[in-house]
Amino acid sequence: MASGEGFLTDEQREVLKIASQNAETPLPSPRLSSSPKSPTSLLSDHQLKDPAGGKAPTCGVGVRHVRRSHSGKFVRVKKDGAGGKGTWGKLLDTDRESHIDRNDPNYDSGEVVEPYQLVGSTISDPLDEYKKAVVSIIEEYFSTSDVELAASDLKDLGSSEFHPYFIKRLVSIAMDRHDKEKEMASVLLSSLYADVISPNQIRDGFVMLLDAADDLAVDILDAVNILALFVARAVVDEILPPAFLTRAKKTLPESSKGYQVLQTAEKSYLSAPHHAELLERRWGGSIHVTVEEMKKKIADLLREYVESGDTFEACRCIRELGVSFFHHEVVKRALVLAMEIQAAELLMLKLLKEAAEEGLISSSQMVKGFAREEKRLRRYKEEVVTIIHEYFLSDDIPELIRSLEDLGLPEFNPIFLKKLVTLALDRKNREKEMASVLLSALHIEIFSTEDIVNGFVMLLESAEDTALDILDASTELALFLARAVIDDVLAPLNLDEIASKLSPNCSGSETIRMARSLITARHAGERLLRCWGGGTGWAVEDAKDKIMKLLEEYESGGVVAEACQCIRDLGMPFFNHEVVKKALVMAMEKKNDRMLDLLQVCFDEGLITINQMSKGFTRVKDGLDDLALDIPNAKDKFSFYMEYAQKKGWLLTSFGSSAMEAPPIATAS
């Protein structure tokens, strides 16, 4: 029954029902003539007419899937335009299953896209791979002690951007091992520095260690102290600048273990007297050649080469050292000698050229040696100019000495002397006097006689250039030389040594002759002490007299507290070694050990430090031969005093020992 409202008749509902049931049935191939009618053809046989005379509704079928045939019938259209019965189908007909026959003569594997099978795999992190690899390198190094192999393996590993993690891993593993491995780790870091691992990467590695100090302390007993030793050793080995400690402190909370590490390194290790030697011997006792011994051997062979000029012999000695990874030290020291002694310049350049051509010193070691020298020298010169200017303003010798020790570059001491005197020459008499007084203090504190000699050699070799800017520079230099002799900074024989190191045509020879004339003149001592108007220099002599008087008063029955106050009133703590020296000599002469009580009180009150004690004892020890002329048992007395001082803690137990352990440096296998 038709309805004016557009409802389907019963017959139409039946047709639609059949069409919906067959919608799930796959369409047969249009090539098969016996196929049953599709749902769309069924619909076309029973057209849905609009009772109102309009277009027939397409109930249940999307409009875009219905089209009118040429006969005027509505036809159900396949999706994607594949057409219906009797059509070609769509362009790429995917409705039919296709089977690939690999035995077909026309089969072409290149034209067939095989289905892909997804296989699960773990994504590797380059950093994780690097960390695993370096553990093997470190463990192998601890087993073999082969520095060159470790360096080669680290280079071959690549991923140089991860080298700070190597620093962290190496040190953290060594911290939980014996002293042998700790020493080996320090030696390896020094060997890899600048050659394999850049200075910035060394710094970043130690920053990572400081950040991880709290975690390390959980697993490693005394982690703070051990890591502080590694930091201090890195400063002594010149792979970390002294300023690292100050800068790193600013980035760490004061309550952190990392901050405690820096505090311990600075106050307990780097501020101690002779800290460099102590740190380098802290993990000693191995079978390897020590760092200090190796440096001494290099210095000795280069000096012998300067005297002999035998390049072949020098190369042979370098080869026999057997530490090719340490050849950068040869380069560095050769360059320092070339700067200190003008006559040695051509010889050193010849040696380096020969060593490079023979392949004895590799290009990387050569570059490392030059880089260490150039960068450190430039930085050193900039720093010391500031230090000297501050000294001229403050007259604070202890502060200047601390600043020099913080720089940690004792091989440049002759350069400091040259800079100090050159700057003083262009100033007033006050600064000249201060420079002479400072040289006296430096000689006792941190400069060797060799440093002083080489510094004056550098000054005299550049005297002609200095004279272009400074009027009467030659005469002023002669006064500095003569004053150094009067102040016991140089011995008269050292003037001959200086003269022998000058080139034949050097004008500095005339300056040395003038200095000799000044020294041999009548009342030379008093005149030279007042050559620049007295001032601080005369105050030193005055202080010596005051020290002698206060000690005589104390020896004759004076009070300890008064003697200590007199020493304090001198206001020259850097000169307290003179108190120690005179007290020991007086005790020997008077056969009165009461002087030891005074030294004990001075030490307990912090008035005289271990450093000043050591210098005072050293001065007495150096003069024992002369003292023995007047005091027959001087050597026995000194031995007794030294043992007493060591028991009381005034001196380190290593003081006076000639066979002290030192840190090992791995030799080439």
XYZ file of C-alpha atoms in Angstrom:
669
model
C 0.000 0.000 0.000
C 1.395 3.286 -1.086
C 1.458 6.212 1.217
C 1.325 9.867 0.363
C 3.958 10.453 3.024
C 6.631 8.451 1.137
C 6.583 5.135 3.110
C 7.717 1.927 1.285
C 5.190 -0.667 0.175
C 5.485 -4.227 1.438
C 6.927 -5.313 -1.918
C 9.586 -2.605 -1.779
C 10.533 -3.556 1.767
C 11.053 -7.149 0.663
C 13.345 -6.049 -2.186
C 15.376 -3.837 0.162
C 15.687 -6.671 2.665
C 17.101 -8.995 0.017
C 19.524 -6.292 -1.159
C 20.860 -5.703 2.380
C 21.342 -9.444 2.946
C 23.368 -9.759 -0.246
C 25.475 -6.660 0.478
C 27.986 -8.800 2.380
C 28.413 -11.242 -0.543
C 31.575 -10.634 -2.706
C 30.830 -9.443 -6.207
C 31.545 -12.016 -8.896
C 33.844 -11.298 -11.806
C 32.085 -9.463 -14.644
C 33.504 -12.045 -17.022
C 31.288 -14.774 -15.556
C 27.966 -14.639 -17.433
C 26.241 -17.050 -15.052
C 26.669 -14.882 -11.998
C 23.547 -13.886 -10.089
C 22.320 -10.350 -10.075
C 24.025 -7.970 -7.724
C 22.081 -6.059 -5.086
C 22.223 -2.987 -7.262
C 20.691 -4.818 -10.198
C 17.946 -6.073 -7.949
C 17.259 -2.551 -6.940
C 17.231 -1.460 -10.555
C 14.519 -4.035 -11.383
C 12.321 -2.533 -8.734
C 12.679 1.177 -9.096
C 11.622 3.227 -6.099
C 9.140 5.764 -7.371
C 8.253 8.870 -5.537
C 4.476 8.820 -5.008
C 4.488 12.536 -5.405
C 6.019 12.240 -8.862
C 9.478 13.468 -7.857
C 12.735 11.609 -7.996
C 12.828 8.202 -6.483
C 14.399 8.125 -3.048
C 17.553 6.156 -2.539
C 16.849 4.921 0.936
C 19.683 2.938 2.426
C 22.117 3.728 -0.414
C 24.540 6.694 -0.513
C 23.632 9.155 -3.293
C 27.190 9.283 -4.613
C 27.118 5.524 -5.155
C 24.013 5.615 -7.420
C 24.009 6.624 -11.061
C 21.513 6.537 -13.937
C 22.282 4.156 -16.771
C 21.611 4.865 -20.432
C 18.359 2.981 -20.056
C 17.271 5.405 -17.379
C 17.695 2.930 -14.529
C 19.459 3.723 -11.287
C 22.566 1.579 -10.922
C 24.596 0.918 -7.719
C 28.199 2.040 -8.405
C 31.308 0.465 -6.856
C 33.464 2.616 -4.666
C 36.570 4.191 -6.227
C 34.903 4.129 -9.625
C 35.397 0.438 -10.371
C 32.223 0.187 -12.319
C 29.798 -2.699 -12.328
C 28.943 -5.674 -14.447
C 30.519 -5.590 -17.886
C 32.961 -2.780 -16.988
C 36.808 -2.844 -16.928
C 36.894 -2.187 -13.247
C 38.959 0.505 -11.591
C 42.446 1.440 -12.731
C 44.136 -0.634 -10.035
C 41.704 -3.362 -9.073
C 42.620 -4.601 -5.623
C 39.428 -6.471 -4.934
C 40.796 -9.674 -6.436
C 43.528 -11.756 -4.838
C 46.732 -11.772 -6.822
C 49.272 -14.573 -6.540
C 52.968 -14.046 -7.300
C 54.477 -17.032 -9.062
C 58.273 -16.924 -8.596
C 58.590 -19.686 -11.227
C 56.891 -17.545 -13.874
C 59.419 -16.708 -16.673
C 58.240 -13.093 -16.525
C 58.795 -12.856 -12.741
C 61.045 -9.901 -11.887
C 62.082 -9.554 -8.242
C 63.034 -5.909 -8.801
C 59.488 -5.010 -9.832
C 57.762 -6.813 -7.000
C 57.346 -5.107 -3.677
C 57.449 -7.777 -1.036
C 55.554 -7.152 2.199
C 57.771 -5.909 5.043
C 57.975 -7.680 8.362
C 58.595 -5.357 11.353
C 61.196 -6.702 13.736
C 61.637 -5.157 17.192
C 65.155 -3.906 18.101
C 66.741 -1.874 20.918
C 67.780 1.700 20.029
C 71.454 2.148 21.063
C 72.581 5.325 22.823
C 76.081 6.452 21.659
C 76.882 7.681 25.181
C 75.970 4.316 26.717
C 78.154 2.535 24.179
C 81.022 4.940 24.946
C 80.720 4.393 28.694
C 80.861 0.611 28.259
C 83.885 0.827 25.978
C 85.945 3.079 28.269
C 85.508 0.711 31.203
C 87.349 -1.938 29.193
C 90.103 0.555 28.275
C 90.527 1.564 31.930
C 90.614 -1.996 33.241
C 93.149 -3.012 30.592
C 95.319 -0.004 31.476
C 95.270 -0.918 35.164
C 96.430 -4.402 34.173
C 99.141 -3.450 31.678
C 100.278 0.056 32.784
C 100.592 0.832 29.070
C 99.859 4.535 28.687
C 100.393 4.572 24.928
C 97.955 1.692 24.388
C 95.295 3.396 26.496
C 95.781 6.647 24.577
C 95.588 4.815 21.241
C 92.449 2.896 22.245
C 90.767 6.098 23.394
C 91.610 7.800 20.086
C 90.306 4.823 18.090
C 87.084 4.853 20.078
C 86.201 8.274 18.663
C 83.304 10.192 20.224
C 85.727 12.759 21.624
C 82.792 14.881 22.781
C 82.242 12.296 25.533
C 85.779 12.457 26.958
C 84.639 14.224 30.179
C 82.812 10.974 30.991
C 86.127 9.128 30.590
C 87.703 11.445 33.194
C 84.845 10.814 35.585
C 84.912 7.050 35.048
C 88.689 6.733 35.344
C 88.903 8.662 38.609
C 85.794 7.096 40.177
C 87.107 3.579 39.458
C 90.584 4.454 40.766
C 89.111 5.967 43.941
C 87.861 2.516 44.936
C 91.201 0.796 44.193
C 94.673 0.747 45.750
C 97.223 3.579 45.697
C 98.853 2.013 42.649
C 95.719 2.529 40.541
C 95.201 6.045 41.919
C 98.733 6.983 40.878
C 98.282 5.324 37.476
C 95.081 7.304 36.930
C 96.862 10.594 37.686
C 99.731 9.681 35.365
C 97.322 8.745 32.556
C 95.415 12.023 32.870
C 98.659 13.978 32.678
C 99.728 11.993 29.592
C 96.396 12.422 27.782
C 96.201 16.143 28.545
C 96.070 18.319 25.392
C 97.175 15.394 23.221
C 94.025 13.255 23.397
C 91.786 15.140 25.832
C 91.485 18.920 25.655
C 91.981 21.157 28.726
C 88.276 22.069 28.681
C 87.309 18.409 28.706
C 89.628 17.768 31.662
C 87.918 20.630 33.474
C 84.429 19.376 32.613
C 85.324 15.879 33.769
C 86.381 17.139 37.183
C 83.238 19.281 37.401
C 81.212 16.102 36.835
C 83.176 14.368 39.598
C 82.473 17.229 42.008
C 78.769 17.097 41.137
C 78.781 13.347 41.812
C 80.761 13.598 45.076
C 77.667 13.027 47.237
C 76.924 9.765 45.403
C 80.563 8.651 45.495
C 80.672 9.197 49.258
C 77.927 6.588 49.693
C 80.048 3.793 48.201
C 83.653 4.901 48.793
C 85.124 5.396 52.219
C 86.791 8.793 52.611
C 85.657 9.827 49.119
C 85.965 13.547 49.893
C 89.617 13.267 50.889
C 90.537 10.992 47.973
C 88.831 13.193 45.390
C 90.492 16.259 46.961
C 93.853 14.561 46.392
C 92.980 13.964 42.734
C 91.995 17.626 42.285
C 95.142 18.889 44.044
C 97.320 16.487 42.048
C 95.740 17.724 38.807
C 96.692 21.289 39.771
C 100.259 20.237 40.598
C 100.489 18.289 37.321
C 99.302 21.452 35.515
C 96.265 19.877 33.889
C 93.925 22.035 35.975
C 94.609 25.744 36.585
C 94.719 26.874 40.242
C 91.802 29.189 39.490
C 89.626 26.101 38.880
C 89.042 25.709 42.604
C 87.727 29.240 43.069
C 85.487 29.088 40.004
C 84.106 25.639 40.800
C 83.235 26.685 44.357
C 80.865 29.322 43.021
C 78.784 26.649 41.252
C 78.398 24.296 44.231
C 76.260 24.559 47.380
C 78.379 24.996 50.505
C 76.671 21.969 52.060
C 77.635 19.657 49.180
C 80.419 17.094 49.249
C 81.864 18.673 46.114
C 82.364 21.949 47.962
C 84.081 20.047 50.802
C 86.380 18.420 48.240
C 87.551 21.825 47.000
C 87.987 23.124 50.538
C 90.107 20.106 51.461
C 92.199 20.330 48.291
C 92.905 24.013 48.863
C 93.516 24.126 52.606
C 94.929 20.682 53.373
C 96.999 19.953 50.292
C 97.753 22.936 48.063
C 98.514 25.295 50.967
C 100.962 22.963 52.699
C 104.720 23.634 52.483
C 106.375 21.657 49.700
C 102.887 20.595 48.632
C 103.952 19.709 45.095
C 106.513 17.154 46.252
C 104.164 15.732 48.865
C 101.294 15.317 46.417
C 103.467 13.702 43.790
C 104.692 11.210 46.398
C 101.339 10.570 48.053
C 100.600 7.415 46.067
C 104.248 6.461 45.537
C 106.013 3.185 46.082
C 105.639 1.559 42.675
C 108.301 0.071 40.419
C 107.954 2.807 37.826
C 110.148 5.804 37.253
C 108.824 8.791 39.160
C 107.530 11.946 37.570
C 110.120 14.066 39.350
C 112.924 11.688 38.426
C 111.857 11.784 34.790
C 111.718 15.583 34.773
C 115.143 15.697 36.402
C 116.586 13.311 33.802
C 115.196 15.463 30.992
C 116.579 18.643 32.562
C 119.989 17.031 33.081
C 120.300 15.684 29.539
C 119.334 19.064 28.075
C 121.934 20.854 30.214
C 124.572 18.353 29.145
C 123.538 18.939 25.537
C 123.987 22.704 25.970
C 127.541 22.067 27.162
C 128.495 19.383 24.614
C 126.411 20.334 21.573
C 126.225 16.610 20.635
C 122.784 16.263 19.041
C 123.206 12.546 18.329
C 123.992 11.796 21.967
C 121.062 13.927 23.165
C 118.652 12.043 20.866
C 120.020 8.734 22.140
C 119.387 9.809 25.745
C 115.852 10.890 24.906
C 115.211 7.527 23.249
C 116.563 5.653 26.270
C 114.084 7.404 28.556
C 111.431 5.113 27.062
C 108.535 7.508 27.695
C 107.461 8.682 24.265
C 104.121 9.863 25.684
C 106.105 12.260 27.923
C 108.223 13.801 25.146
C 106.158 16.983 25.335
C 108.106 17.664 28.537
C 111.340 17.524 26.508
C 109.905 20.059 24.074
C 108.664 22.347 26.821
C 111.917 22.323 28.795
C 113.975 22.820 25.625
C 111.955 25.937 24.835
C 112.350 27.252 28.388
C 116.123 26.802 28.185
C 116.181 28.526 24.800
C 114.456 31.533 26.357
C 116.597 31.573 29.485
C 119.976 31.176 27.777
C 120.411 32.950 24.472
C 123.472 30.861 23.624
C 121.333 27.702 23.909
C 118.612 28.882 21.537
C 120.112 27.576 18.281
C 121.164 24.313 19.911
C 117.656 23.634 21.232
C 116.036 24.385 17.891
C 118.546 22.061 16.221
C 117.755 19.274 18.689
C 113.994 19.606 18.234
C 114.388 19.656 14.436
C 116.554 16.522 14.515
C 114.196 14.715 16.899
C 111.211 15.526 14.685
C 112.904 14.419 11.461
C 113.962 11.106 13.023
C 110.438 10.495 14.286
C 111.826 10.419 17.823
C 109.357 13.068 18.985
C 105.978 12.715 17.307
C 104.153 15.654 15.813
C 101.425 15.401 18.456
C 103.990 15.529 21.274
C 105.750 18.427 19.546
C 102.482 20.349 19.212
C 101.591 19.553 22.806
C 104.956 20.817 24.052
C 104.747 24.062 22.077
C 101.108 24.575 23.051
C 101.856 24.060 26.757
C 104.719 26.511 26.539
C 103.030 29.217 24.495
C 99.719 29.280 26.347
C 101.190 28.980 29.802
C 103.923 31.534 29.151
C 101.487 34.106 27.796
C 99.148 33.597 30.729
C 102.048 33.633 33.190
C 103.423 36.948 31.916
C 100.008 38.564 32.157
C 99.494 37.279 35.698
C 102.906 38.248 37.077
C 102.701 41.821 35.794
C 99.531 42.220 37.846
C 101.136 40.517 40.864
C 104.208 42.790 40.712
C 102.123 45.949 40.370
C 100.049 44.920 43.401
C 103.233 44.273 45.366
C 104.593 47.736 44.562
C 101.363 49.151 45.979
C 100.941 46.920 49.035
C 104.531 45.919 49.968
C 103.008 42.563 50.977
C 105.651 39.875 50.365
C 103.692 36.913 51.840
C 100.738 37.715 49.580
C 102.990 37.876 46.521
C 104.549 34.517 47.407
C 101.101 32.968 47.798
C 100.112 34.352 44.403
C 103.190 32.851 42.756
C 102.579 29.498 44.409
C 98.986 29.569 43.184
C 100.235 29.988 39.621
C 102.163 26.752 40.060
C 104.748 27.410 37.340
C 108.145 27.274 39.073
C 109.974 26.679 35.778
C 109.154 30.284 34.870
C 110.799 31.731 37.991
C 113.677 33.252 35.947
C 111.088 35.029 33.784
C 109.482 36.473 36.920
C 112.860 37.811 38.071
C 113.462 39.432 34.706
C 109.997 41.003 34.738
C 110.370 42.216 38.323
C 113.717 43.963 37.779
C 112.704 45.375 34.380
C 109.573 46.957 35.865
C 111.541 48.264 38.854
C 114.180 49.839 36.600
C 111.522 52.132 35.175
C 110.250 53.137 38.626
C 111.575 55.168 41.539
C 114.176 54.091 44.106
C 111.405 52.827 46.402
C 110.366 50.157 43.896
C 113.995 49.229 43.162
C 114.576 48.697 46.892
C 111.383 46.655 47.152
C 112.490 44.492 44.221
C 115.834 43.684 45.895
C 114.150 42.854 49.197
C 111.659 40.636 47.371
C 114.468 38.730 45.627
C 115.987 37.977 49.027
C 112.661 36.650 50.327
C 111.945 34.649 47.165
C 115.380 33.008 47.282
C 114.687 31.706 50.750
C 111.046 30.847 50.067
C 110.603 29.403 46.567
C 113.425 30.387 44.175
C 116.531 28.270 43.727
C 119.958 29.754 43.087
C 119.682 28.403 39.553
C 116.466 30.387 39.069
C 118.212 33.565 40.205
C 121.222 32.920 37.958
C 119.090 32.223 34.890
C 116.938 35.261 35.597
C 119.967 37.563 35.630
C 121.294 35.891 32.462
C 118.017 36.783 30.725
C 118.242 40.336 32.048
C 121.818 40.853 30.842
C 121.137 39.335 27.430
C 118.364 41.865 26.869
C 120.293 44.768 28.447
C 120.847 46.515 25.122
C 117.113 46.551 24.407
C 116.383 47.709 27.953
C 118.886 50.570 27.554
C 116.809 51.974 24.676
C 113.973 52.736 27.088
C 115.730 53.196 30.441
C 118.559 55.643 31.004
C 121.679 54.127 32.592
C 120.150 50.625 32.627
C 123.582 48.959 32.740
C 124.603 50.708 35.971
C 121.272 49.944 37.610
C 121.571 46.258 36.650
C 125.064 46.173 38.158
C 123.588 47.491 41.421
C 120.921 44.767 41.380
C 123.612 42.114 40.833
C 125.879 43.472 43.566
C 122.962 43.844 45.986
C 121.995 40.204 45.324
C 125.482 39.147 46.419
C 125.369 41.312 49.562
C 121.923 39.862 50.432
C 123.294 36.285 50.028
C 120.928 35.699 47.142
C 123.967 35.007 44.946
C 127.477 33.895 45.829
C 130.415 35.763 44.244
C 131.168 32.629 42.184
C 127.691 32.837 40.679
C 128.815 35.964 38.837
C 131.340 33.818 36.969
C 128.586 31.324 36.167
C 126.378 34.092 34.777
C 129.247 35.438 32.671
C 129.919 31.967 31.216
C 126.335 31.708 29.970
C 126.426 34.994 28.063
C 127.264 35.134 24.375
C 130.781 36.492 23.597
C 129.621 39.861 22.299
C 126.992 40.457 24.958
C 127.200 43.859 26.646
C 126.133 42.198 29.896
C 129.756 41.168 30.516
C 130.614 44.808 31.262
C 127.706 44.971 33.728
C 129.134 41.972 35.609
C 132.539 43.691 35.847
C 130.854 46.769 37.319
C 129.058 44.585 39.867
C 132.350 43.006 40.958
C 133.855 46.470 41.476
C 130.921 47.505 43.643
C 131.216 44.378 45.790
C 134.954 44.759 46.434
C 134.761 48.462 47.300
C 135.318 49.663 50.867
C 132.196 49.478 53.071
C 130.435 47.782 50.158
C 127.833 46.113 52.364
C 126.506 49.261 53.974
C 126.675 51.278 50.765
C 124.817 48.670 48.709
C 122.154 48.233 51.398
C 121.558 52.000 51.109
C 122.092 52.244 47.338
C 118.460 53.187 46.786
C 118.001 55.246 49.920
C 117.710 52.476 52.505
C 114.063 51.836 53.289
C 112.915 48.244 53.430
C 116.321 46.778 52.664
C 117.874 48.508 55.646
C 114.860 47.399 57.713
C 115.808 43.775 56.997
C 119.300 44.340 58.382
C 117.770 46.157 61.312
C 115.430 43.209 61.870
C 118.410 40.835 62.008
C 119.963 42.948 64.750
C 116.694 43.057 66.697
C 116.294 39.285 66.418
C 119.778 38.716 67.776
C 119.151 41.079 70.716
C 115.795 39.558 71.702
C 117.269 36.050 71.587
C 120.238 37.122 73.745
C 117.852 38.675 76.281
C 115.729 35.526 76.337
C 118.820 33.295 76.684
C 120.015 35.305 79.661
C 116.812 34.714 81.599
C 114.085 36.497 79.656
C 110.395 35.587 79.584
C 108.992 33.535 76.726
C 105.901 35.733 76.346
C 108.026 38.865 75.956
C 110.270 37.231 73.367
C 107.210 36.120 71.376
C 105.776 39.628 71.526
C 109.062 41.093 70.234
C 108.990 38.655 67.300
C 105.392 39.620 66.621
C 106.260 43.327 66.778
C 108.832 42.922 64.001
C 105.896 42.589 61.607
C 107.895 40.434 59.192
C 106.352 36.916 59.332
C 108.064 35.995 56.067
C 111.390 36.588 57.836
C 110.752 34.369 60.885
C 113.083 31.743 59.455
C 115.851 34.088 60.644
C 114.576 33.615 64.207
C 114.768 29.831 63.774
C 118.244 29.950 62.270
C 119.736 32.244 64.924
C 118.013 30.336 67.748
C 119.489 27.020 66.587
C 122.986 28.456 66.119
C 122.835 30.121 69.539
C 121.717 26.854 71.137
C 124.750 25.117 69.592
C 127.161 27.850 70.655
C 125.844 28.326 74.204
C 125.087 24.639 74.712
C 121.733 25.764 76.036
C 118.653 23.972 74.736
C 116.342 26.588 76.273
C 115.994 28.032 72.775
C 113.979 24.946 71.840
C 111.343 25.956 74.420
C 110.983 29.333 72.705
C 110.573 27.698 69.293
C 107.973 25.334 70.735
C 105.857 28.217 72.085
C 106.214 30.137 68.800
C 105.025 27.074 66.916
C 102.112 26.373 69.281
C 100.887 29.972 68.967
C 101.166 29.876 65.169
C 103.760 32.617 65.270
C 106.274 30.514 63.330
C 104.821 28.171 60.702
C 106.135 24.807 59.515
C 107.222 26.553 56.336
C 109.351 29.087 58.223
C 110.672 26.336 60.503
C 111.735 24.298 57.481
C 113.512 27.269 55.918
C 115.338 28.065 59.141
C 116.514 24.472 59.613
C 117.501 24.307 55.934
C 119.671 27.410 56.251
C 121.449 25.925 59.259
C 121.897 22.607 57.484
C 123.427 24.330 54.452
C 125.941 26.116 56.668
C 126.958 23.152 58.838
C 130.428 22.881 57.296
C 131.246 26.472 58.274
C 129.672 26.052 61.722
C 131.748 22.942 62.345
C 134.894 25.099 62.238
C 133.785 26.852 65.432
C 131.454 24.228 66.896
C 133.016 20.744 66.500
C 129.821 18.847 67.315
C 127.572 21.071 65.168
C 126.414 18.213 62.930
C 125.510 15.978 65.866
C 123.657 18.828 67.539
C 121.765 19.622 64.346
C 120.711 15.974 63.950
C 119.389 16.009 67.517
C 117.486 19.274 66.956
C 116.024 17.985 63.681
C 114.752 14.758 65.257
C 113.322 16.739 68.166
C 111.529 19.122 65.768
C 110.070 16.217 63.802
C 108.717 14.606 66.966
C 107.150 17.900 68.041
C 105.617 18.469 64.608
C 107.651 21.553 63.689
C 109.125 19.725 60.712
C 107.706 17.117 58.372
C 109.030 13.606 58.862
C 110.383 13.737 55.305
C 112.627 16.720 56.109
C 116.286 15.900 55.569
C 115.544 12.509 54.012
C 117.432 11.778 50.814
C 115.467 8.677 49.893
C 111.859 9.698 49.836
C 109.276 7.915 47.784
C 107.929 9.692 44.749
C 105.031 9.178 42.368
C 105.470 6.677 39.552
C 105.208 7.476 35.920
C 104.505 4.557 33.643
C 107.274 3.627 31.244
C 106.706 2.384 27.759
C 106.334 -1.372 27.639
